[in-house]
Amino acid sequence: MRFPRRAVLAAACVAAVVPLAACGGGSGSSSGSSSASGPVKGTITFQTWNLKANFKDYFNGVIADFEKKYPGTTVKWVDQPADGYADKLSADATAGTLPDVVNVTPDLLAPLAKAGIALDLDQSASKYTKEYLPGAWAADQVPGLKGTYAFPWYLNTGPLFYNKTLFTKAGLDASKPPTTYNDLFDDALKIAKQSKGKIATLANVPTIEDFGRYGAQLTTSDGTGFAFNDAKGVELLTRYKQLYDAGALDSQALTATPESAGHKFLTESVAMNPGSALDLQNFKTSAPSLYKNIGITNQITNTGKVNMYVQSVMVNAGTKQKPAAIAFAHFVTDAQSQMAFAKKVAIFPSTAGSLKDPYFTQQDGTDVTRVRVAAAQSLSNAVNYTPVQFSDQMKTELGNEVAKALQGKESPKQALDNAVKNCDQLLQQS
Amino acid sequence: MSSSTAPGAIGAETRGRTDGPVPRGERPAGRRAGRRIGRNKWFSPWLFAAPGLLVVCAFSLYPFLSTVYNSFTDRRTLIPGHWVGFANYRELWHDDAFWTGLRNSALYVVVVVPALVVLPLLLAMLVQRRIPGIGFFRAAFYTPVVASIVVVGLIWVWLLDDRGLINSLLEALGAGKVNFLGDQWLLLFCAMAVTIWKGLGYYMIVYLAALANVPQELHEAAAMDGAGAIRRFVSVTMPAVRSTMVLVAALSSVAAFKVFSEVYLIAGPNGGPAGEDTTLVMLVERTGTGLSGRVGYASALSVVIFVVVVVLMLLVLRADRKEDA
């Protein structure tokens, strides 16, 4: 059969363009009707965030122990890849297929809590409150809402790695790495000057955590707006601009991701980079020459408090097996389970008293233990500097305005004013 | 031709319609058959088309209509939202990010489409010849088409890095380093180069099929009249493959205007320094996804992209019609 040429062209065009406008979603709020009290039984689904590949045996053990403790329960474990986790959550929440127990971070939790999808544990499971560090429990509270919407799970705080050779070449004392931002900026400028701009000290632009550690006020006192455009915030960005102009901030920092910055450190073109104890093994295998000269220090902070990353476990408010879901979420995050998990990977329990365990206090002379003990000590007064209401869109807004300031397209003050204004607008729309 | 088969037998309906007058005694049965013919004539094609139509309705038409509706609401990922009329479109008009995205997407079309119309044709003419080993070159040029875009992106980022192969070569030649991955415009043009490089093989195959249908006698006749290679290309080859060129222009225009992966992978998730390399589809992704996604606003953006692309297609088809005239 012969089709007119123009008709074929038109059909091809229509087929190509119609999906362009296909962007939508369903509504998504669920309301749980089942009671939090009652027998712990039934089948629940538990979702983790990129943990199956390395910790399959651990989680299978936890699930088996739970099912043994509560006969009549079955836990189905699903794991989602790291990339696009927020999108997966939003798709499931929108479709009403969110699992019963879900691994979240506080900033992912906030929109779920606002939509009524996360269960308020202050009402349903308040008896467990005292088992956790007060700061960790508070991390899952959302400004503007009453209640706590997830069990705190493991905590993490990364050390800062530095290349001793590059420090020494610049005439710096490699045994005395910077501890405050002023020290950092001074050292970074020296390294850039000594290497004639070839060696940068940092590979990432400042994030909201940097503003917090520098001493800027991140949000208004009532949490209804942002305030990182204060004098401290402007000062931080002004200093970063000096670094960028001097070549002390990598030339590709404006488009860098944590992965690309890590690669720069690995190839010894950048002198400092944040990381975790897991990175040490990577350095050992991927860059043995770097590993020999690796220095480990605490996060740079002007406040004396390092940044703490919090992982949590929320219960779906719409679960049909509320008692079992709450019991399992608590079981996964209780002191015993968290301690067992901490011995498998470099994370820290959020349960009260766990950090006093000798595992987190006694040195054995290895680098890994040194990182672990130092990190555990710093956790005692660590702060989660990422406000729970700070969404991905807001992170992009801040990153873009910071880039404009570093390029000289806007003054630091103007850039931060714009960022705060845009983030406030996004917050009001949420 | 007359029927000798009893009414009701297989094929009677067809014969009843085409074989002339039906014998007197068989008219009632013929009328019933006629009614069945009428019903089936209406019903059967739809029955065959139904599975495809259902798929189109479920996965293209419904999402499309839903997107148009959402563009008039302030819907968010987890919040249904309310009807806000043209508020999203008014906001778009004042949104710098939208104009940046529109500029970058339009620039992508302007640079990439001419290259993808011309270069694959030249490539196809090169590999069209039947010489030993040509299959290797055809496969080599086609390889980027089947390569994963993520792998392609990673390879190009490694190549373009300030310590990558290209900068190392430039340094070895005595030239200074070029900040391919840190400069707004270099980033965008690098992404365009990747798009062209990845699309060459695909459109080369399309052109190869078209070139195979160009009568060899025309070339021979032109050669006998003294036409050189360029003259034969302009006077014989190009007119013969003109409709294919229009098709390639149309398809590559749509693809270029809705570019996402190449820019995302090379310029980063923020869309380059300060988001200056963001394309419209990247803006849709950034605005409308995630737990706090502004679905209504992203839908308005999508509708605008749809309209622009439809206009683009109409312009291409109109240009083709003018050429015909």
PDB file of N, CA and C in Angstrom, chain A residues 74-124:
ATOM      1  N   THR A  74       5.084 -11.329  58.386  1.00  0.00           N
ATOM      2  CA  THR A  74       5.964 -11.567  57.233  1.00  0.00           C
ATOM      3  C   THR A  74       6.438 -10.197  56.745  1.00  0.00           C
ATOM      4  N   VAL A  75       7.732 -10.088  56.553  1.00  0.00           N
ATOM      5  CA  VAL A  75       8.290  -8.818  56.050  1.00  0.00           C
ATOM      6  C   VAL A  75       8.851  -9.049  54.656  1.00  0.00           C
ATOM      7  N   LYS A  76       8.319  -8.288  53.706  1.00  0.00           N
ATOM      8  CA  LYS A  76       8.868  -8.326  52.344  1.00  0.00           C
ATOM      9  C   LYS A  76       9.828  -7.152  52.198  1.00  0.00           C
ATOM     10  N   TRP A  77      11.036  -7.467  51.845  1.00  0.00           N
ATOM     11  CA  TRP A  77      12.062  -6.413  51.759  1.00  0.00           C
ATOM     12  C   TRP A  77      12.293  -6.011  50.301  1.00  0.00           C
ATOM     13  N   VAL A  78      12.166  -4.718  50.035  1.00  0.00           N
ATOM     14  CA  VAL A  78      12.510  -4.208  48.698  1.00  0.00           C
ATOM     15  C   VAL A  78      13.587  -3.137  48.863  1.00  0.00           C
ATOM     16  N   ASP A  79      14.449  -3.087  47.887  1.00  0.00           N
ATOM     17  CA  ASP A  79      15.532  -2.104  47.946  1.00  0.00           C
ATOM     18  C   ASP A  79      15.505  -1.295  46.654  1.00  0.00           C
ATOM     19  N   GLN A  80      15.683   0.009  46.778  1.00  0.00           N
ATOM     20  CA  GLN A  80      15.676   0.870  45.595  1.00  0.00           C
ATOM     21  C   GLN A  80      17.079   1.416  45.351  1.00  0.00           C
ATOM     22  N   PRO A  81      17.433   1.628  44.085  1.00  0.00           N
ATOM     23  CA  PRO A  81      18.761   2.176  43.801  1.00  0.00           C
ATOM     24  C   PRO A  81      18.916   3.593  44.344  1.00  0.00           C
ATOM     25  N   ALA A  82      20.167   4.009  44.483  1.00  0.00           N
ATOM     26  CA  ALA A  82      20.442   5.331  45.059  1.00  0.00           C
ATOM     27  C   ALA A  82      19.902   6.455  44.184  1.00  0.00           C
ATOM     28  N   ASP A  83      20.138   6.344  42.880  1.00  0.00           N
ATOM     29  CA  ASP A  83      19.706   7.425  41.988  1.00  0.00           C
ATOM     30  C   ASP A  83      18.190   7.456  41.859  1.00  0.00           C
ATOM     31  N   GLY A  84      17.646   8.631  41.903  1.00  0.00           N
ATOM     32  CA  GLY A  84      16.209   8.798  41.672  1.00  0.00           C
ATOM     33  C   GLY A  84      15.351   8.271  42.799  1.00  0.00           C
ATOM     34  N   TYR A  85      15.912   8.177  44.013  1.00  0.00           N
ATOM     35  CA  TYR A  85      15.121   7.619  45.123  1.00  0.00           C
ATOM     36  C   TYR A  85      13.910   8.512  45.438  1.00  0.00           C
ATOM     37  N   ALA A  86      14.145   9.828  45.411  1.00  0.00           N
ATOM     38  CA  ALA A  86      13.037  10.749  45.699  1.00  0.00           C
ATOM     39  C   ALA A  86      11.933  10.597  44.656  1.00  0.00           C
ATOM     40  N   ASP A  87      12.329  10.393  43.402  1.00  0.00           N
ATOM     41  CA  ASP A  87      11.321  10.220  42.349  1.00  0.00           C
ATOM     42  C   ASP A  87      10.529   8.934  42.554  1.00  0.00           C
ATOM     43  N   LYS A  88      11.225   7.894  43.007  1.00  0.00           N
ATOM     44  CA  LYS A  88      10.553   6.620  43.266  1.00  0.00           C
ATOM     45  C   LYS A  88       9.548   6.793  44.409  1.00  0.00           C
ATOM     46  N   LEU A  89       9.974   7.488  45.449  1.00  0.00           N
ATOM     47  CA  LEU A  89       9.068   7.739  46.575  1.00  0.00           C
ATOM     48  C   LEU A  89       7.843   8.526  46.118  1.00  0.00           C
ATOM     49  N   SER A  90       8.094   9.559  45.317  1.00  0.00           N
ATOM     50  CA  SER A  90       6.956  10.392  44.907  1.00  0.00           C
ATOM     51  C   SER A  90       6.009   9.607  44.004  1.00  0.00           C
ATOM     52  N   ALA A  91       6.577   8.761  43.141  1.00  0.00           N
ATOM     53  CA  ALA A  91       5.707   7.951  42.268  1.00  0.00           C
ATOM     54  C   ALA A  91       4.861   6.994  43.102  1.00  0.00           C
ATOM     55  N   ASP A  92       5.486   6.349  44.082  1.00  0.00           N
ATOM     56  CA  ASP A  92       4.746   5.401  44.929  1.00  0.00           C
ATOM     57  C   ASP A  92       3.708   6.122  45.788  1.00  0.00           C
ATOM     58  N   ALA A  93       4.124   7.264  46.350  1.00  0.00           N
ATOM     59  CA  ALA A  93       3.194   8.013  47.204  1.00  0.00           C
ATOM     60  C   ALA A  93       2.004   8.503  46.388  1.00  0.00           C
ATOM     61  N   THR A  94       2.276   8.953  45.166  1.00  0.00           N
ATOM     62  CA  THR A  94       1.206   9.451  44.308  1.00  0.00           C
ATOM     63  C   THR A  94       0.252   8.335  43.912  1.00  0.00           C
ATOM     64  N   ALA A  95       0.817   7.171  43.649  1.00  0.00           N
ATOM     65  CA  ALA A  95      -0.017   6.040  43.210  1.00  0.00           C
ATOM     66  C   ALA A  95      -0.644   5.294  44.380  1.00  0.00           C
ATOM     67  N   GLY A  96      -0.285   5.686  45.613  1.00  0.00           N
ATOM     68  CA  GLY A  96      -0.823   4.987  46.788  1.00  0.00           C
ATOM     69  C   GLY A  96      -0.203   3.624  46.984  1.00  0.00           C
ATOM     70  N   THR A  97       1.017   3.432  46.486  1.00  0.00           N
ATOM     71  CA  THR A  97       1.669   2.121  46.617  1.00  0.00           C
ATOM     72  C   THR A  97       2.945   2.207  47.446  1.00  0.00           C
ATOM     73  N   LEU A  98       3.013   3.212  48.300  1.00  0.00           N
ATOM     74  CA  LEU A  98       4.210   3.348  49.134  1.00  0.00           C
ATOM     75  C   LEU A  98       4.260   2.165  50.115  1.00  0.00           C
ATOM     76  N   PRO A  99       5.439   1.562  50.295  1.00  0.00           N
ATOM     77  CA  PRO A  99       5.536   0.432  51.235  1.00  0.00           C
ATOM     78  C   PRO A  99       5.148   0.849  52.658  1.00  0.00           C
ATOM     79  N   ASP A 100       4.976  -0.146  53.508  1.00  0.00           N
ATOM     80  CA  ASP A 100       4.515   0.128  54.875  1.00  0.00           C
ATOM     81  C   ASP A 100       5.591   0.809  55.715  1.00  0.00           C
ATOM     82  N   VAL A 101       6.830   0.400  55.515  1.00  0.00           N
ATOM     83  CA  VAL A 101       7.946   0.950  56.287  1.00  0.00           C
ATOM     84  C   VAL A 101       9.008   1.401  55.283  1.00  0.00           C
ATOM     85  N   VAL A 102       9.422   2.671  55.396  1.00  0.00           N
ATOM     86  CA  VAL A 102      10.269   3.232  54.338  1.00  0.00           C
ATOM     87  C   VAL A 102      11.471   3.963  54.923  1.00  0.00           C
ATOM     88  N   ASN A 103      12.627   3.725  54.333  1.00  0.00           N
ATOM     89  CA  ASN A 103      13.862   4.443  54.678  1.00  0.00           C
ATOM     90  C   ASN A 103      13.818   5.824  54.013  1.00  0.00           C
ATOM     91  N   VAL A 104      13.918   6.875  54.837  1.00  0.00           N
ATOM     92  CA  VAL A 104      13.885   8.247  54.297  1.00  0.00           C
ATOM     93  C   VAL A 104      14.961   9.093  54.994  1.00  0.00           C
ATOM     94  N   THR A 105      15.197  10.265  54.450  1.00  0.00           N
ATOM     95  CA  THR A 105      16.000  11.276  55.152  1.00  0.00           C
ATOM     96  C   THR A 105      15.027  12.390  55.553  1.00  0.00           C
ATOM     97  N   PRO A 106      15.405  13.227  56.511  1.00  0.00           N
ATOM     98  CA  PRO A 106      14.446  14.247  56.973  1.00  0.00           C
ATOM     99  C   PRO A 106      13.908  15.135  55.854  1.00  0.00           C
ATOM    100  N   ASP A 107      14.770  15.524  54.890  1.00  0.00           N
ATOM    101  CA  ASP A 107      14.265  16.414  53.834  1.00  0.00           C
ATOM    102  C   ASP A 107      13.296  15.694  52.898  1.00  0.00           C
ATOM    103  N   LEU A 108      13.432  14.369  52.763  1.00  0.00           N
ATOM    104  CA  LEU A 108      12.440  13.612  51.979  1.00  0.00           C
ATOM    105  C   LEU A 108      11.173  13.403  52.791  1.00  0.00           C
ATOM    106  N   LEU A 109      11.368  13.336  54.103  1.00  0.00           N
ATOM    107  CA  LEU A 109      10.230  13.076  54.989  1.00  0.00           C
ATOM    108  C   LEU A 109       9.258  14.250  55.023  1.00  0.00           C
ATOM    109  N   ALA A 110       9.809  15.481  55.000  1.00  0.00           N
ATOM    110  CA  ALA A 110       8.972  16.671  55.211  1.00  0.00           C
ATOM    111  C   ALA A 110       7.759  16.730  54.273  1.00  0.00           C
ATOM    112  N   PRO A 111       7.940  16.606  52.942  1.00  0.00           N
ATOM    113  CA  PRO A 111       6.747  16.656  52.076  1.00  0.00           C
ATOM    114  C   PRO A 111       5.787  15.494  52.304  1.00  0.00           C
ATOM    115  N   LEU A 112       6.328  14.332  52.667  1.00  0.00           N
ATOM    116  CA  LEU A 112       5.444  13.181  52.941  1.00  0.00           C
ATOM    117  C   LEU A 112       4.618  13.449  54.199  1.00  0.00           C
ATOM    118  N   ALA A 113       5.255  14.049  55.199  1.00  0.00           N
ATOM    119  CA  ALA A 113       4.527  14.364  56.432  1.00  0.00           C
ATOM    120  C   ALA A 113       3.464  15.423  56.159  1.00  0.00           C
ATOM    121  N   LYS A 114       3.825  16.426  55.365  1.00  0.00           N
ATOM    122  CA  LYS A 114       2.861  17.489  55.055  1.00  0.00           C
ATOM    123  C   LYS A 114       1.651  16.942  54.302  1.00  0.00           C
ATOM    124  N   ALA A 115       1.885  15.928  53.492  1.00  0.00           N
ATOM    125  CA  ALA A 115       0.785  15.333  52.713  1.00  0.00           C
ATOM    126  C   ALA A 115       0.007  14.300  53.518  1.00  0.00           C
ATOM    127  N   GLY A 116       0.390  14.101  54.767  1.00  0.00           N
ATOM    128  CA  GLY A 116      -0.342  13.151  55.621  1.00  0.00           C
ATOM    129  C   GLY A 116      -0.008  11.706  55.338  1.00  0.00           C
ATOM    130  N   ILE A 117       1.120  11.474  54.697  1.00  0.00           N
ATOM    131  CA  ILE A 117       1.484  10.102  54.322  1.00  0.00           C
ATOM    132  C   ILE A 117       2.361   9.444  55.386  1.00  0.00           C
ATOM    133  N   ALA A 118       3.068  10.255  56.177  1.00  0.00           N
ATOM    134  CA  ALA A 118       3.931   9.696  57.235  1.00  0.00           C
ATOM    135  C   ALA A 118       3.188   9.691  58.564  1.00  0.00           C
ATOM    136  N   LEU A 119       3.328   8.615  59.273  1.00  0.00           N
ATOM    137  CA  LEU A 119       2.621   8.448  60.553  1.00  0.00           C
ATOM    138  C   LEU A 119       3.296   9.289  61.648  1.00  0.00           C
ATOM    139  N   ASP A 120       2.482   9.969  62.445  1.00  0.00           N
ATOM    140  CA  ASP A 120       3.018  10.748  63.566  1.00  0.00           C
ATOM    141  C   ASP A 120       3.333   9.787  64.711  1.00  0.00           C
ATOM    142  N   LEU A 121       4.632   9.622  64.989  1.00  0.00           N
ATOM    143  CA  LEU A 121       5.045   8.651  65.999  1.00  0.00           C
ATOM    144  C   LEU A 121       4.865   9.194  67.420  1.00  0.00           C
ATOM    145  N   ASP A 122       4.780  10.507  67.559  1.00  0.00           N
ATOM    146  CA  ASP A 122       4.508  11.050  68.890  1.00  0.00           C
ATOM    147  C   ASP A 122       3.136  10.603  69.377  1.00  0.00           C
ATOM    148  N   GLN A 123       2.249  10.346  68.446  1.00  0.00           N
ATOM    149  CA  GLN A 123       0.911   9.855  68.810  1.00  0.00           C
ATOM    150  C   GLN A 123       0.871   8.325  68.845  1.00  0.00           C
ATOM    151  N   SER A 124       1.533   7.697  67.897  1.00  0.00           N
ATOM    152  CA  SER A 124       1.368   6.245  67.734  1.00  0.00           C
ATOM    153  C   SER A 124       2.436   5.425  68.449  1.00  0.00           C
TER     154      SER A 124
END
